[in-house]
Amino acid sequence: MNATLPSDQTRGRANAVNEAACERMRPTEDEHVTSTADRAVDVLFLYSKDMNIYGDFGNLLTIRRRLALYGYDARLHFYNPGDDWPDHVDLILGGGGQDLGQKMICEDLSARADSLRSLVRAGTPALVVCGLYQLFGHFFESIDGTRMEGIGIFDAYTIGQADRLIGNVVEQSSQFGEIIGYENHSGQTFLEEGATPLGEVDRESMGNNGVDRTEGARAFNAIGTYLHGSLLPKNPLVADFLIRTAIERRYGRFAPKQIEEQRRELQLLDDLAQRARSVAAHRPR
């Protein structure tokens, strides 16, 4: 995604921050006691150590909190190279990373490609942002000419460029209406014939490649996008699509169990999202 590679020291600090964030997200013993098997949702966060920048961890926080407010229990699985693959996956999340991070996970991602393709083709909802969006396509050729093979879930490929696309983005989606987020990438992604974008931006110099006005990609219930921000806190319709799809696939129907306090908090989160969207939509950077 980025042309500039971080030093080992910088990368080490970033990994330490990501690991600390993951540790804080692990359920407490009390949460395990109160969880119920018939309300559990298994959420897989891919490559949390190397692919988790620009606030992408906020997508996991949003899914976890909204599940709780709907009366469901998120079981979180943080997967990194060498880890055991979870026995069950209802929802997949993944974020962006530096070129070095992509190189670090590329071999392992290839080894897990069949599992991920099977999950997505079976309808498992997924959200992958920036660097993992690129590797969910056919390939990413970085600016130094290094080619990293993707896993081909999206019919798309990415070429690294010297110029970056940076700023708040407003795009129109046929399913979600207006989607708002923040892009920051030098890789330019091109959708192949027949591929479906997530949305369309209203001007050039933003989106997948700054030219064709597409942004992101869709395949089955998987979403690829360049929008950080984090994306899901500002776009609750997208978050609820992922949640509802995961629950309907596992339990047959989406049946929230809420007390009034949970409904009020959910409404508060949606109101805050609307305020954040309004600010971002009127601020280019």
PDB file of C-alpha atoms in Angstrom:
ATOM      1  CA  MET A   1       0.000   0.000   0.000  1.00  0.00           C
ATOM      2  CA  ASN A   2       2.770   2.452   0.923  1.00  0.00           C
ATOM      3  CA  ALA A   3       5.958   3.158  -0.928  1.00  0.00           C
ATOM      4  CA  THR A   4       7.897   3.977   2.246  1.00  0.00           C
ATOM      5  CA  LEU A   5       8.912   1.000   4.332  1.00  0.00           C
ATOM      6  CA  PRO A   6       9.054   1.395   8.112  1.00  0.00           C
ATOM      7  CA  SER A   7      12.174   0.582  10.067  1.00  0.00           C
ATOM      8  CA  ASP A   8      12.273  -2.596  12.152  1.00  0.00           C
ATOM      9  CA  GLN A   9      12.081  -0.398  15.266  1.00  0.00           C
ATOM     10  CA  THR A  10       9.009   1.432  13.981  1.00  0.00           C
ATOM     11  CA  ARG A  11       7.364  -1.784  12.936  1.00  0.00           C
ATOM     12  CA  GLY A  12       8.157  -3.307  16.331  1.00  0.00           C
ATOM     13  CA  ARG A  13       6.449  -0.414  18.100  1.00  0.00           C
ATOM     14  CA  ALA A  14       3.422  -0.729  15.814  1.00  0.00           C
ATOM     15  CA  ASN A  15       3.153  -4.442  16.493  1.00  0.00           C
ATOM     16  CA  ALA A  16       3.400  -3.838  20.232  1.00  0.00           C
ATOM     17  CA  VAL A  17       0.540  -1.329  20.020  1.00  0.00           C
ATOM     18  CA  ASN A  18      -1.560  -3.737  17.956  1.00  0.00           C
ATOM     19  CA  GLU A  19      -0.871  -6.644  20.296  1.00  0.00           C
ATOM     20  CA  ALA A  20      -1.813  -4.511  23.309  1.00  0.00           C
ATOM     21  CA  ALA A  21      -5.045  -3.491  21.585  1.00  0.00           C
ATOM     22  CA  CYS A  22      -5.848  -7.141  20.801  1.00  0.00           C
ATOM     23  CA  GLU A  23      -5.182  -8.121  24.406  1.00  0.00           C
ATOM     24  CA  ARG A  24      -7.600  -5.468  25.658  1.00  0.00           C
ATOM     25  CA  MET A  25     -10.248  -6.899  23.331  1.00  0.00           C
ATOM     26  CA  ARG A  26     -10.064 -10.428  24.685  1.00  0.00           C
ATOM     27  CA  PRO A  27     -13.158 -11.404  26.724  1.00  0.00           C
ATOM     28  CA  THR A  28     -12.837 -11.333  30.473  1.00  0.00           C
ATOM     29  CA  GLU A  29     -13.712 -14.373  32.568  1.00  0.00           C
ATOM     30  CA  ASP A  30     -16.986 -12.698  33.515  1.00  0.00           C
ATOM     31  CA  GLU A  31     -17.887 -12.230  29.862  1.00  0.00           C
ATOM     32  CA  HIS A  32     -17.238 -15.918  29.208  1.00  0.00           C
ATOM     33  CA  VAL A  33     -19.533 -16.822  32.101  1.00  0.00           C
ATOM     34  CA  THR A  34     -22.392 -14.682  30.829  1.00  0.00           C
ATOM     35  CA  SER A  35     -22.072 -15.674  27.174  1.00  0.00           C
ATOM     36  CA  THR A  36     -24.604 -18.104  25.742  1.00  0.00           C
ATOM     37  CA  ALA A  37     -23.827 -20.580  23.005  1.00  0.00           C
ATOM     38  CA  ASP A  38     -27.027 -19.845  21.076  1.00  0.00           C
ATOM     39  CA  ARG A  39     -26.150 -16.127  20.825  1.00  0.00           C
ATOM     40  CA  ALA A  40     -22.465 -16.481  19.935  1.00  0.00           C
ATOM     41  CA  VAL A  41     -20.997 -14.980  16.751  1.00  0.00           C
ATOM     42  CA  ASP A  42     -17.432 -15.958  15.777  1.00  0.00           C
ATOM     43  CA  VAL A  43     -15.540 -12.962  14.391  1.00  0.00           C
ATOM     44  CA  LEU A  44     -12.166 -13.497  12.706  1.00  0.00           C
ATOM     45  CA  PHE A  45      -9.727 -10.548  12.557  1.00  0.00           C
ATOM     46  CA  LEU A  46      -7.002 -11.322  10.014  1.00  0.00           C
ATOM     47  CA  TYR A  47      -3.354 -10.420  10.615  1.00  0.00           C
ATOM     48  CA  SER A  48      -3.892  -8.006  13.499  1.00  0.00           C
ATOM     49  CA  LYS A  49      -0.125  -7.533  13.977  1.00  0.00           C
ATOM     50  CA  ASP A  50       0.799  -6.473  10.438  1.00  0.00           C
ATOM     51  CA  MET A  51      -2.459  -5.341   8.811  1.00  0.00           C
ATOM     52  CA  ASN A  52      -4.096  -2.949  11.209  1.00  0.00           C
ATOM     53  CA  ILE A  53      -3.416   0.760  10.639  1.00  0.00           C
ATOM     54  CA  TYR A  54      -5.297   4.068  10.306  1.00  0.00           C
ATOM     55  CA  GLY A  55      -7.897   3.035  12.873  1.00  0.00           C
ATOM     56  CA  ASP A  56      -9.006  -0.208  11.212  1.00  0.00           C
ATOM     57  CA  PHE A  57      -9.182  -1.850  14.640  1.00  0.00           C
ATOM     58  CA  GLY A  58     -12.204   0.373  15.215  1.00  0.00           C
ATOM     59  CA  ASN A  59     -14.164  -1.830  12.821  1.00  0.00           C
ATOM     60  CA  LEU A  60     -13.741  -4.740  15.219  1.00  0.00           C
ATOM     61  CA  LEU A  61     -14.703  -2.558  18.199  1.00  0.00           C
ATOM     62  CA  THR A  62     -17.853  -1.507  16.357  1.00  0.00           C
ATOM     63  CA  ILE A  63     -18.877  -5.052  15.455  1.00  0.00           C
ATOM     64  CA  ARG A  64     -18.269  -6.238  19.000  1.00  0.00           C
ATOM     65  CA  ARG A  65     -20.238  -3.397  20.609  1.00  0.00           C
ATOM     66  CA  ARG A  66     -23.189  -3.512  18.217  1.00  0.00           C
ATOM     67  CA  LEU A  67     -23.437  -7.288  18.610  1.00  0.00           C
ATOM     68  CA  ALA A  68     -23.618  -6.803  22.376  1.00  0.00           C
ATOM     69  CA  LEU A  69     -26.298  -4.131  21.999  1.00  0.00           C
ATOM     70  CA  TYR A  70     -28.350  -6.526  19.868  1.00  0.00           C
ATOM     71  CA  GLY A  71     -27.956  -9.181  22.573  1.00  0.00           C
ATOM     72  CA  TYR A  72     -25.324 -11.315  20.867  1.00  0.00           C
ATOM     73  CA  ASP A  73     -21.909 -12.391  22.098  1.00  0.00           C
ATOM     74  CA  ALA A  74     -18.866 -11.788  19.902  1.00  0.00           C
ATOM     75  CA  ARG A  75     -16.231 -14.511  20.052  1.00  0.00           C
ATOM     76  CA  LEU A  76     -13.065 -12.865  18.759  1.00  0.00           C
ATOM     77  CA  HIS A  77     -10.356 -14.766  16.919  1.00  0.00           C
ATOM     78  CA  PHE A  78      -7.125 -12.894  16.153  1.00  0.00           C
ATOM     79  CA  TYR A  79      -5.271 -14.729  13.409  1.00  0.00           C
ATOM     80  CA  ASN A  80      -1.601 -14.141  12.545  1.00  0.00           C
ATOM     81  CA  PRO A  81       0.908 -16.337  10.676  1.00  0.00           C
ATOM     82  CA  GLY A  82       1.518 -19.527  12.635  1.00  0.00           C
ATOM     83  CA  ASP A  83      -1.720 -19.338  14.632  1.00  0.00           C
ATOM     84  CA  ASP A  84      -4.330 -22.075  14.651  1.00  0.00           C
ATOM     85  CA  TRP A  85      -7.251 -21.468  12.316  1.00  0.00           C
ATOM     86  CA  PRO A  86     -10.543 -21.118  14.231  1.00  0.00           C
ATOM     87  CA  ASP A  87     -13.013 -23.999  14.078  1.00  0.00           C
ATOM     88  CA  HIS A  88     -15.885 -21.711  13.114  1.00  0.00           C
ATOM     89  CA  VAL A  89     -16.063 -18.305  11.416  1.00  0.00           C
ATOM     90  CA  ASP A  90     -19.208 -16.175  11.013  1.00  0.00           C
ATOM     91  CA  LEU A  91     -17.643 -12.839  10.018  1.00  0.00           C
ATOM     92  CA  ILE A  92     -14.235 -11.829   8.634  1.00  0.00           C
ATOM     93  CA  LEU A  93     -12.478  -8.492   9.211  1.00  0.00           C
ATOM     94  CA  GLY A  94      -9.081  -7.260   8.022  1.00  0.00           C
ATOM     95  CA  GLY A  95      -7.286  -3.946   7.707  1.00  0.00           C
ATOM     96  CA  GLY A  96      -4.540  -2.119   5.904  1.00  0.00           C
ATOM     97  CA  GLY A  97      -0.787  -2.210   6.306  1.00  0.00           C
ATOM     98  CA  GLN A  98       2.508  -1.083   4.874  1.00  0.00           C
ATOM     99  CA  ASP A  99       4.063  -2.834   1.873  1.00  0.00           C
ATOM    100  CA  LEU A 100       6.338  -4.649   4.321  1.00  0.00           C
ATOM    101  CA  GLY A 101       3.352  -5.890   6.294  1.00  0.00           C
ATOM    102  CA  GLN A 102       1.792  -7.225   3.103  1.00  0.00           C
ATOM    103  CA  LYS A 103       5.013  -9.042   2.245  1.00  0.00           C
ATOM    104  CA  MET A 104       5.134 -10.499   5.766  1.00  0.00           C
ATOM    105  CA  ILE A 105       1.689 -12.092   5.496  1.00  0.00           C
ATOM    106  CA  CYS A 106       1.606 -12.949   1.790  1.00  0.00           C
ATOM    107  CA  GLU A 107       2.867 -16.537   2.075  1.00  0.00           C
ATOM    108  CA  ASP A 108       0.549 -17.339   4.952  1.00  0.00           C
ATOM    109  CA  LEU A 109      -2.415 -15.731   3.181  1.00  0.00           C
ATOM    110  CA  SER A 110      -1.729 -17.934   0.176  1.00  0.00           C
ATOM    111  CA  ALA A 111      -1.736 -21.006   2.445  1.00  0.00           C
ATOM    112  CA  ARG A 112      -5.127 -19.914   3.850  1.00  0.00           C
ATOM    113  CA  ALA A 113      -6.571 -18.954   0.467  1.00  0.00           C
ATOM    114  CA  ASP A 114      -8.754 -22.051   0.018  1.00  0.00           C
ATOM    115  CA  SER A 115     -10.313 -21.606   3.463  1.00  0.00           C
ATOM    116  CA  LEU A 116     -11.018 -17.914   2.887  1.00  0.00           C
ATOM    117  CA  ARG A 117     -12.384 -18.436  -0.627  1.00  0.00           C
ATOM    118  CA  SER A 118     -14.654 -21.226   0.629  1.00  0.00           C
ATOM    119  CA  LEU A 119     -15.983 -19.042   3.429  1.00  0.00           C
ATOM    120  CA  VAL A 120     -16.679 -16.077   1.151  1.00  0.00           C
ATOM    121  CA  ARG A 121     -18.244 -18.175  -1.623  1.00  0.00           C
ATOM    122  CA  ALA A 122     -20.503 -19.786   0.976  1.00  0.00           C
ATOM    123  CA  GLY A 123     -21.761 -16.305   1.890  1.00  0.00           C
ATOM    124  CA  THR A 124     -19.756 -15.457   5.002  1.00  0.00           C
ATOM    125  CA  PRO A 125     -19.719 -11.649   5.314  1.00  0.00           C
ATOM    126  CA  ALA A 126     -16.320  -9.998   5.178  1.00  0.00           C
ATOM    127  CA  LEU A 127     -14.839  -6.514   5.293  1.00  0.00           C
ATOM    128  CA  VAL A 128     -11.239  -6.028   4.179  1.00  0.00           C
ATOM    129  CA  VAL A 129      -9.651  -2.580   4.003  1.00  0.00           C
ATOM    130  CA  CYS A 130      -6.806  -1.184   1.892  1.00  0.00           C
ATOM    131  CA  GLY A 131      -3.823  -3.588   2.064  1.00  0.00           C
ATOM    132  CA  LEU A 132      -5.928  -6.697   2.573  1.00  0.00           C
ATOM    133  CA  TYR A 133      -8.430  -5.459  -0.011  1.00  0.00           C
ATOM    134  CA  GLN A 134      -5.535  -5.406  -2.471  1.00  0.00           C
ATOM    135  CA  LEU A 135      -4.465  -8.948  -1.531  1.00  0.00           C
ATOM    136  CA  PHE A 136      -8.045 -10.214  -1.795  1.00  0.00           C
ATOM    137  CA  GLY A 137      -7.691  -9.312  -5.491  1.00  0.00           C
ATOM    138  CA  HIS A 138      -5.518 -11.160  -8.015  1.00  0.00           C
ATOM    139  CA  PHE A 139      -2.210  -9.393  -7.325  1.00  0.00           C
ATOM    140  CA  PHE A 140      -0.515  -6.258  -6.056  1.00  0.00           C
ATOM    141  CA  GLU A 141       2.575  -4.980  -7.829  1.00  0.00           C
ATOM    142  CA  SER A 142       4.304  -2.485  -5.538  1.00  0.00           C
ATOM    143  CA  ILE A 143       6.122   0.594  -6.792  1.00  0.00           C
ATOM    144  CA  ASP A 144       9.494  -1.198  -6.571  1.00  0.00           C
ATOM    145  CA  GLY A 145       8.191  -3.864  -8.942  1.00  0.00           C
ATOM    146  CA  THR A 146       7.623  -6.560  -6.311  1.00  0.00           C
ATOM    147  CA  ARG A 147       4.617  -8.641  -7.233  1.00  0.00           C
ATOM    148  CA  MET A 148       2.531 -10.105  -4.420  1.00  0.00           C
ATOM    149  CA  GLU A 149      -0.026 -12.680  -5.437  1.00  0.00           C
ATOM    150  CA  GLY A 150      -3.524 -12.248  -4.059  1.00  0.00           C
ATOM    151  CA  ILE A 151      -6.207 -14.836  -3.406  1.00  0.00           C
ATOM    152  CA  GLY A 152      -8.585 -13.777  -6.166  1.00  0.00           C
ATOM    153  CA  ILE A 153     -11.782 -13.198  -4.229  1.00  0.00           C
ATOM    154  CA  PHE A 154     -12.233  -9.877  -6.011  1.00  0.00           C
ATOM    155  CA  ASP A 155     -11.668  -9.659  -9.765  1.00  0.00           C
ATOM    156  CA  ALA A 156      -9.228  -6.799  -9.383  1.00  0.00           C
ATOM    157  CA  TYR A 157      -5.515  -6.024  -9.423  1.00  0.00           C
ATOM    158  CA  THR A 158      -3.415  -3.241  -7.930  1.00  0.00           C
ATOM    159  CA  ILE A 159      -0.394  -1.308  -9.190  1.00  0.00           C
ATOM    160  CA  GLY A 160       1.723   0.850  -6.875  1.00  0.00           C
ATOM    161  CA  GLN A 161       2.143   4.500  -7.921  1.00  0.00           C
ATOM    162  CA  ALA A 162       4.260   7.424  -6.764  1.00  0.00           C
ATOM    163  CA  ASP A 163       1.266   9.661  -6.041  1.00  0.00           C
ATOM    164  CA  ARG A 164      -1.049   8.958  -3.148  1.00  0.00           C
ATOM    165  CA  LEU A 165      -4.810   9.356  -2.958  1.00  0.00           C
ATOM    166  CA  ILE A 166      -5.548  10.958   0.413  1.00  0.00           C
ATOM    167  CA  GLY A 167      -8.618  12.486   1.980  1.00  0.00           C
ATOM    168  CA  ASN A 168     -12.208  12.062   3.049  1.00  0.00           C
ATOM    169  CA  VAL A 169     -14.323  10.216   0.514  1.00  0.00           C
ATOM    170  CA  VAL A 170     -18.072  10.254  -0.064  1.00  0.00           C
ATOM    171  CA  GLU A 171     -19.308   7.520  -2.344  1.00  0.00           C
ATOM    172  CA  GLN A 172     -22.712   6.354  -3.487  1.00  0.00           C
ATOM    173  CA  SER A 173     -23.616   2.712  -3.016  1.00  0.00           C
ATOM    174  CA  SER A 174     -26.730   1.074  -4.442  1.00  0.00           C
ATOM    175  CA  GLN A 175     -27.087  -1.022  -1.261  1.00  0.00           C
ATOM    176  CA  PHE A 176     -25.910   1.307   1.515  1.00  0.00           C
ATOM    177  CA  GLY A 177     -26.596   4.763   0.110  1.00  0.00           C
ATOM    178  CA  GLU A 178     -23.892   7.276   1.029  1.00  0.00           C
ATOM    179  CA  ILE A 179     -20.723   5.707   2.441  1.00  0.00           C
ATOM    180  CA  ILE A 180     -18.145   8.012   4.063  1.00  0.00           C
ATOM    181  CA  GLY A 181     -14.549   7.238   5.011  1.00  0.00           C
ATOM    182  CA  TYR A 182     -10.940   8.313   4.706  1.00  0.00           C
ATOM    183  CA  GLU A 183      -8.569   6.980   2.063  1.00  0.00           C
ATOM    184  CA  ASN A 184      -4.762   7.044   2.095  1.00  0.00           C
ATOM    185  CA  HIS A 185      -3.111   4.796  -0.473  1.00  0.00           C
ATOM    186  CA  SER A 186      -0.604   4.785  -3.304  1.00  0.00           C
ATOM    187  CA  GLY A 187      -1.714   1.479  -4.782  1.00  0.00           C
ATOM    188  CA  GLN A 188      -4.220   1.955  -7.586  1.00  0.00           C
ATOM    189  CA  THR A 189      -6.775  -0.798  -7.990  1.00  0.00           C
ATOM    190  CA  PHE A 190      -8.480  -1.674 -11.261  1.00  0.00           C
ATOM    191  CA  LEU A 191     -11.609  -3.806 -11.412  1.00  0.00           C
ATOM    192  CA  GLU A 192     -11.773  -6.369 -14.185  1.00  0.00           C
ATOM    193  CA  GLU A 193     -14.738  -6.662 -16.537  1.00  0.00           C
ATOM    194  CA  GLY A 194     -17.846  -7.742 -14.678  1.00  0.00           C
ATOM    195  CA  ALA A 195     -16.491  -6.909 -11.224  1.00  0.00           C
ATOM    196  CA  THR A 196     -18.779  -4.883  -8.967  1.00  0.00           C
ATOM    197  CA  PRO A 197     -17.510  -1.794  -7.124  1.00  0.00           C
ATOM    198  CA  LEU A 198     -18.660  -1.001  -3.604  1.00  0.00           C
ATOM    199  CA  GLY A 199     -19.630   2.483  -4.749  1.00  0.00           C
ATOM    200  CA  GLU A 200     -18.949   5.397  -7.044  1.00  0.00           C
ATOM    201  CA  VAL A 201     -17.174   8.610  -6.016  1.00  0.00           C
ATOM    202  CA  ASP A 202     -18.374  11.929  -7.353  1.00  0.00           C
ATOM    203  CA  ARG A 203     -15.089  13.109  -8.821  1.00  0.00           C
ATOM    204  CA  GLU A 204     -11.740  11.896 -10.089  1.00  0.00           C
ATOM    205  CA  SER A 205      -8.518  11.811  -8.021  1.00  0.00           C
ATOM    206  CA  MET A 206     -10.098   9.537  -5.414  1.00  0.00           C
ATOM    207  CA  GLY A 207     -11.387   6.017  -5.077  1.00  0.00           C
ATOM    208  CA  ASN A 208      -9.819   2.845  -6.482  1.00  0.00           C
ATOM    209  CA  ASN A 209      -7.502   4.535  -8.950  1.00  0.00           C
ATOM    210  CA  GLY A 210      -8.387   8.211  -9.259  1.00  0.00           C
ATOM    211  CA  VAL A 211      -9.667   7.777 -12.806  1.00  0.00           C
ATOM    212  CA  ASP A 212     -12.742   5.584 -13.247  1.00  0.00           C
ATOM    213  CA  ARG A 213     -14.624   6.862 -10.148  1.00  0.00           C
ATOM    214  CA  THR A 214     -15.086   3.390  -8.686  1.00  0.00           C
ATOM    215  CA  GLU A 215     -14.314   2.645  -5.062  1.00  0.00           C
ATOM    216  CA  GLY A 216     -13.915  -0.751  -3.468  1.00  0.00           C
ATOM    217  CA  ALA A 217     -15.326  -4.044  -4.667  1.00  0.00           C
ATOM    218  CA  ARG A 218     -18.054  -6.548  -3.839  1.00  0.00           C
ATOM    219  CA  ALA A 219     -18.113 -10.335  -4.163  1.00  0.00           C
ATOM    220  CA  PHE A 220     -20.837 -12.453  -2.553  1.00  0.00           C
ATOM    221  CA  ASN A 221     -21.173 -10.864   0.938  1.00  0.00           C
ATOM    222  CA  ALA A 222     -17.585  -9.638   0.989  1.00  0.00           C
ATOM    223  CA  ILE A 223     -16.698  -5.946   0.867  1.00  0.00           C
ATOM    224  CA  GLY A 224     -13.314  -4.581  -0.144  1.00  0.00           C
ATOM    225  CA  THR A 225     -12.624  -0.882   0.295  1.00  0.00           C
ATOM    226  CA  TYR A 226      -9.925   1.748   0.695  1.00  0.00           C
ATOM    227  CA  LEU A 227     -11.926   3.571   3.341  1.00  0.00           C
ATOM    228  CA  HIS A 228     -10.365   3.760   6.770  1.00  0.00           C
ATOM    229  CA  GLY A 229     -11.686   6.158   9.324  1.00  0.00           C
ATOM    230  CA  SER A 230     -12.597   3.738  10.916  1.00  0.00           C
ATOM    231  CA  LEU A 231     -15.222   2.816   8.344  1.00  0.00           C
ATOM    232  CA  LEU A 232     -17.857   1.029  10.435  1.00  0.00           C
ATOM    233  CA  PRO A 233     -18.348   3.556  13.269  1.00  0.00           C
ATOM    234  CA  LYS A 234     -19.329   6.161  10.652  1.00  0.00           C
ATOM    235  CA  ASN A 235     -21.341   3.739   8.530  1.00  0.00           C
ATOM    236  CA  PRO A 236     -23.686   1.761  10.819  1.00  0.00           C
ATOM    237  CA  LEU A 237     -25.688   0.460   7.839  1.00  0.00           C
ATOM    238  CA  VAL A 238     -22.606  -1.382   6.629  1.00  0.00           C
ATOM    239  CA  ALA A 239     -21.867  -2.674  10.144  1.00  0.00           C
ATOM    240  CA  ASP A 240     -25.434  -3.936  10.541  1.00  0.00           C
ATOM    241  CA  PHE A 241     -25.325  -5.623   7.126  1.00  0.00           C
ATOM    242  CA  LEU A 242     -22.277  -7.609   8.234  1.00  0.00           C
ATOM    243  CA  ILE A 243     -23.871  -8.454  11.600  1.00  0.00           C
ATOM    244  CA  ARG A 244     -27.286  -9.399  10.235  1.00  0.00           C
ATOM    245  CA  THR A 245     -25.807 -11.545   7.456  1.00  0.00           C
ATOM    246  CA  ALA A 246     -23.546 -13.387   9.893  1.00  0.00           C
ATOM    247  CA  ILE A 247     -26.389 -14.092  12.308  1.00  0.00           C
ATOM    248  CA  GLU A 248     -28.908 -15.128   9.646  1.00  0.00           C
ATOM    249  CA  ARG A 249     -26.399 -17.558   8.166  1.00  0.00           C
ATOM    250  CA  ARG A 250     -25.703 -19.107  11.563  1.00  0.00           C
ATOM    251  CA  TYR A 251     -29.107 -19.028  13.271  1.00  0.00           C
ATOM    252  CA  GLY A 252     -31.571 -18.624  10.419  1.00  0.00           C
ATOM    253  CA  ARG A 253     -32.893 -15.253  11.578  1.00  0.00           C
ATOM    254  CA  PHE A 254     -31.756 -12.030  13.186  1.00  0.00           C
ATOM    255  CA  ALA A 255     -33.558 -11.726  16.549  1.00  0.00           C
ATOM    256  CA  PRO A 256     -32.237  -8.913  18.765  1.00  0.00           C
ATOM    257  CA  LYS A 257     -32.771  -9.223  22.531  1.00  0.00           C
ATOM    258  CA  GLN A 258     -32.513  -5.735  23.954  1.00  0.00           C
ATOM    259  CA  ILE A 259     -33.425  -3.813  27.032  1.00  0.00           C
ATOM    260  CA  GLU A 260     -34.264  -0.132  26.778  1.00  0.00           C
ATOM    261  CA  GLU A 261     -30.751   0.912  27.827  1.00  0.00           C
ATOM    262  CA  GLN A 262     -29.264  -1.035  24.917  1.00  0.00           C
ATOM    263  CA  ARG A 263     -31.688   0.537  22.447  1.00  0.00           C
ATOM    264  CA  ARG A 264     -30.821   4.008  23.734  1.00  0.00           C
ATOM    265  CA  GLU A 265     -27.085   3.364  23.408  1.00  0.00           C
ATOM    266  CA  LEU A 266     -27.535   2.072  19.874  1.00  0.00           C
ATOM    267  CA  GLN A 267     -29.476   5.212  18.976  1.00  0.00           C
ATOM    268  CA  LEU A 268     -26.754   7.361  20.579  1.00  0.00           C
ATOM    269  CA  LEU A 269     -24.080   5.613  18.501  1.00  0.00           C
ATOM    270  CA  ASP A 270     -26.090   6.180  15.331  1.00  0.00           C
ATOM    271  CA  ASP A 271     -26.561   9.865  16.212  1.00  0.00           C
ATOM    272  CA  LEU A 272     -22.830  10.279  16.827  1.00  0.00           C
ATOM    273  CA  ALA A 273     -22.131   8.540  13.519  1.00  0.00           C
ATOM    274  CA  GLN A 274     -24.368  11.006  11.718  1.00  0.00           C
ATOM    275  CA  ARG A 275     -22.483  13.952  13.247  1.00  0.00           C
ATOM    276  CA  ALA A 276     -19.117  12.439  12.308  1.00  0.00           C
ATOM    277  CA  ARG A 277     -20.333  11.786   8.755  1.00  0.00           C
ATOM    278  CA  SER A 278     -21.476  15.373   8.385  1.00  0.00           C
ATOM    279  CA  VAL A 279     -18.079  16.730   9.484  1.00  0.00           C
ATOM    280  CA  ALA A 280     -16.129  14.322   7.248  1.00  0.00           C
ATOM    281  CA  ALA A 281     -18.312  15.009   4.214  1.00  0.00           C
ATOM    282  CA  HIS A 282     -17.479  18.719   4.360  1.00  0.00           C
ATOM    283  CA  ARG A 283     -13.771  18.356   5.115  1.00  0.00           C
ATOM    284  CA  PRO A 284     -11.574  17.269   2.185  1.00  0.00           C
ATOM    285  CA  ARG A 285      -8.794  16.142   4.551  1.00  0.00           C
TER     286      ARG A 285
END
